[in-house]
């Protein structure tokens, strides 16, 4: 990056020399190329400038994040509405292309989205609510059995520390502090209802007037900047839509596959576990792991070690099917992010906004990477993101499909 590069024309480690007299008769220190020498022209000066630039960028980014956190009741519904509108963009185009009036097409798409969300929410709540106590008890007993088995291992485990952590967790759940937090949840419910209504209103306008709204935002741009903004808008809508449709399909397949496996193995609470699998599938990597652990704990209590291991095998098999077949086919290579990037995005999203941050972190990261991929052209990434050497280009391609991956 030239961070410690000397001034142009100067030899590494060279010092300025007084070789010229300015108009006032005073000596003027210059570099070897004859240009006036400055403290900011050597390696340390460049480092200081770069450090100051990084500090300014970090400060601006932190201010933006803090500002967004203060108005999450607006920003989260806005992002969710944009995601749902992007997912139904092909439906809106098909309806309008078929001669359906804009308002009628918008209402049809909006009612379809609300009906799908209501049906999924009702199914999950119904499946989990009726058997939640049993599910919780089974999972807790499974954890106790797992800890009891851990005490029989030949190597030493700090069992007292584990028992202390479990006791602290149980004490917190049964404490007044937890109860007050549950009471405070009434405020969270009110915020949720407010955000839901706001999201529905925003979604209506995105579906009805989305192209016109985007065209209005593009008015200040001209020439190359206008073309770039158009590419960014198209890439954002395509990426978000592909992510939602693909993730929902993958989550449904995962839930059905694990449900079939649990029913064959005669594991109790199969429907609530499958519902949780569907819900947690929207959190990549971590969600599938949590769902598999929960299913294995229930199977451990109800059916024993052999069935629990078979459940783990079913979960692993379904996840392999998802990762190697469903996601590449349904979501495309443009949505493929490295697992390290996904984990970092999930961690940042969870720290900033909890569960909703974990759900939105990956699609937002995918959009950011998609924008980088079309920054200088439809198939031309930004200059800094292009492979610099043949080895880099070869390493950035999938060995099976020869397609570039992120």
PDB file of N, CA and C in Angstrom, residues 77 81 110 114 117 194-207:
ATOM      1  N   UNK A  77     -37.927  -1.988  10.744  1.00  0.00           N
ATOM      2  CA  UNK A  77     -39.051  -2.157   9.809  1.00  0.00           C
ATOM      3  C   UNK A  77     -38.707  -1.745   8.388  1.00  0.00           C
ATOM      4  N   UNK A  81     -39.041  -4.361   5.418  1.00  0.00           N
ATOM      5  CA  UNK A  81     -39.934  -4.043   4.300  1.00  0.00           C
ATOM      6  C   UNK A  81     -39.192  -4.106   2.970  1.00  0.00           C
ATOM      7  N   UNK A 110     -49.278  -7.714  -1.066  1.00  0.00           N
ATOM      8  CA  UNK A 110     -49.223  -7.412   0.363  1.00  0.00           C
ATOM      9  C   UNK A 110     -50.019  -8.425   1.169  1.00  0.00           C
ATOM     10  N   UNK A 114     -48.551 -11.018   4.056  1.00  0.00           N
ATOM     11  CA  UNK A 114     -49.107 -11.058   5.408  1.00  0.00           C
ATOM     12  C   UNK A 114     -49.698 -12.432   5.716  1.00  0.00           C
ATOM     13  N   UNK A 117     -46.745 -14.830   6.387  1.00  0.00           N
ATOM     14  CA  UNK A 117     -46.154 -14.566   7.697  1.00  0.00           C
ATOM     15  C   UNK A 117     -47.078 -15.023   8.825  1.00  0.00           C
ATOM     16  N   UNK A 194     -45.809  -1.641  17.059  1.00  0.00           N
ATOM     17  CA  UNK A 194     -45.554  -0.398  16.338  1.00  0.00           C
ATOM     18  C   UNK A 194     -44.684  -0.645  15.114  1.00  0.00           C
ATOM     19  N   UNK A 195     -43.605  -1.421  15.320  1.00  0.00           N
ATOM     20  CA  UNK A 195     -42.732  -1.734  14.198  1.00  0.00           C
ATOM     21  C   UNK A 195     -43.429  -2.537  13.121  1.00  0.00           C
ATOM     22  N   UNK A 196     -44.324  -3.456  13.524  1.00  0.00           N
ATOM     23  CA  UNK A 196     -45.050  -4.270  12.548  1.00  0.00           C
ATOM     24  C   UNK A 196     -45.963  -3.411  11.680  1.00  0.00           C
ATOM     25  N   UNK A 197     -46.697  -2.511  12.324  1.00  0.00           N
ATOM     26  CA  UNK A 197     -47.583  -1.623  11.559  1.00  0.00           C
ATOM     27  C   UNK A 197     -46.766  -0.749  10.615  1.00  0.00           C
ATOM     28  N   UNK A 198     -45.654  -0.212  11.114  1.00  0.00           N
ATOM     29  CA  UNK A 198     -44.804   0.624  10.273  1.00  0.00           C
ATOM     30  C   UNK A 198     -44.231  -0.166   9.110  1.00  0.00           C
ATOM     31  N   UNK A 199     -43.841  -1.422   9.358  1.00  0.00           N
ATOM     32  CA  UNK A 199     -43.301  -2.247   8.284  1.00  0.00           C
ATOM     33  C   UNK A 199     -44.342  -2.507   7.210  1.00  0.00           C
ATOM     34  N   UNK A 200     -45.585  -2.771   7.627  1.00  0.00           N
ATOM     35  CA  UNK A 200     -46.647  -3.018   6.650  1.00  0.00           C
ATOM     36  C   UNK A 200     -46.884  -1.785   5.776  1.00  0.00           C
ATOM     37  N   UNK A 201     -46.898  -0.615   6.391  1.00  0.00           N
ATOM     38  CA  UNK A 201     -47.099   0.618   5.622  1.00  0.00           C
ATOM     39  C   UNK A 201     -45.943   0.841   4.653  1.00  0.00           C
ATOM     40  N   UNK A 202     -44.708   0.675   5.143  1.00  0.00           N
ATOM     41  CA  UNK A 202     -43.543   0.843   4.267  1.00  0.00           C
ATOM     42  C   UNK A 202     -43.557  -0.187   3.152  1.00  0.00           C
ATOM     43  N   UNK A 203     -43.932  -1.412   3.478  1.00  0.00           N
ATOM     44  CA  UNK A 203     -43.978  -2.467   2.471  1.00  0.00           C
ATOM     45  C   UNK A 203     -44.990  -2.133   1.392  1.00  0.00           C
ATOM     46  N   UNK A 204     -46.127  -1.573   1.765  1.00  0.00           N
ATOM     47  CA  UNK A 204     -47.132  -1.175   0.775  1.00  0.00           C
ATOM     48  C   UNK A 204     -46.544  -0.180  -0.216  1.00  0.00           C
ATOM     49  N   UNK A 205     -45.845   0.835   0.286  1.00  0.00           N
ATOM     50  CA  UNK A 205     -45.295   1.858  -0.605  1.00  0.00           C
ATOM     51  C   UNK A 205     -44.127   1.312  -1.421  1.00  0.00           C
ATOM     52  N   UNK A 206     -43.328   0.421  -0.845  1.00  0.00           N
ATOM     53  CA  UNK A 206     -42.246  -0.180  -1.627  1.00  0.00           C
ATOM     54  C   UNK A 206     -42.797  -1.011  -2.777  1.00  0.00           C
ATOM     55  N   UNK A 207     -43.836  -1.783  -2.513  1.00  0.00           N
ATOM     56  CA  UNK A 207     -44.428  -2.602  -3.563  1.00  0.00           C
ATOM     57  C   UNK A 207     -45.086  -1.749  -4.633  1.00  0.00           C
TER      58      UNK A 207
END
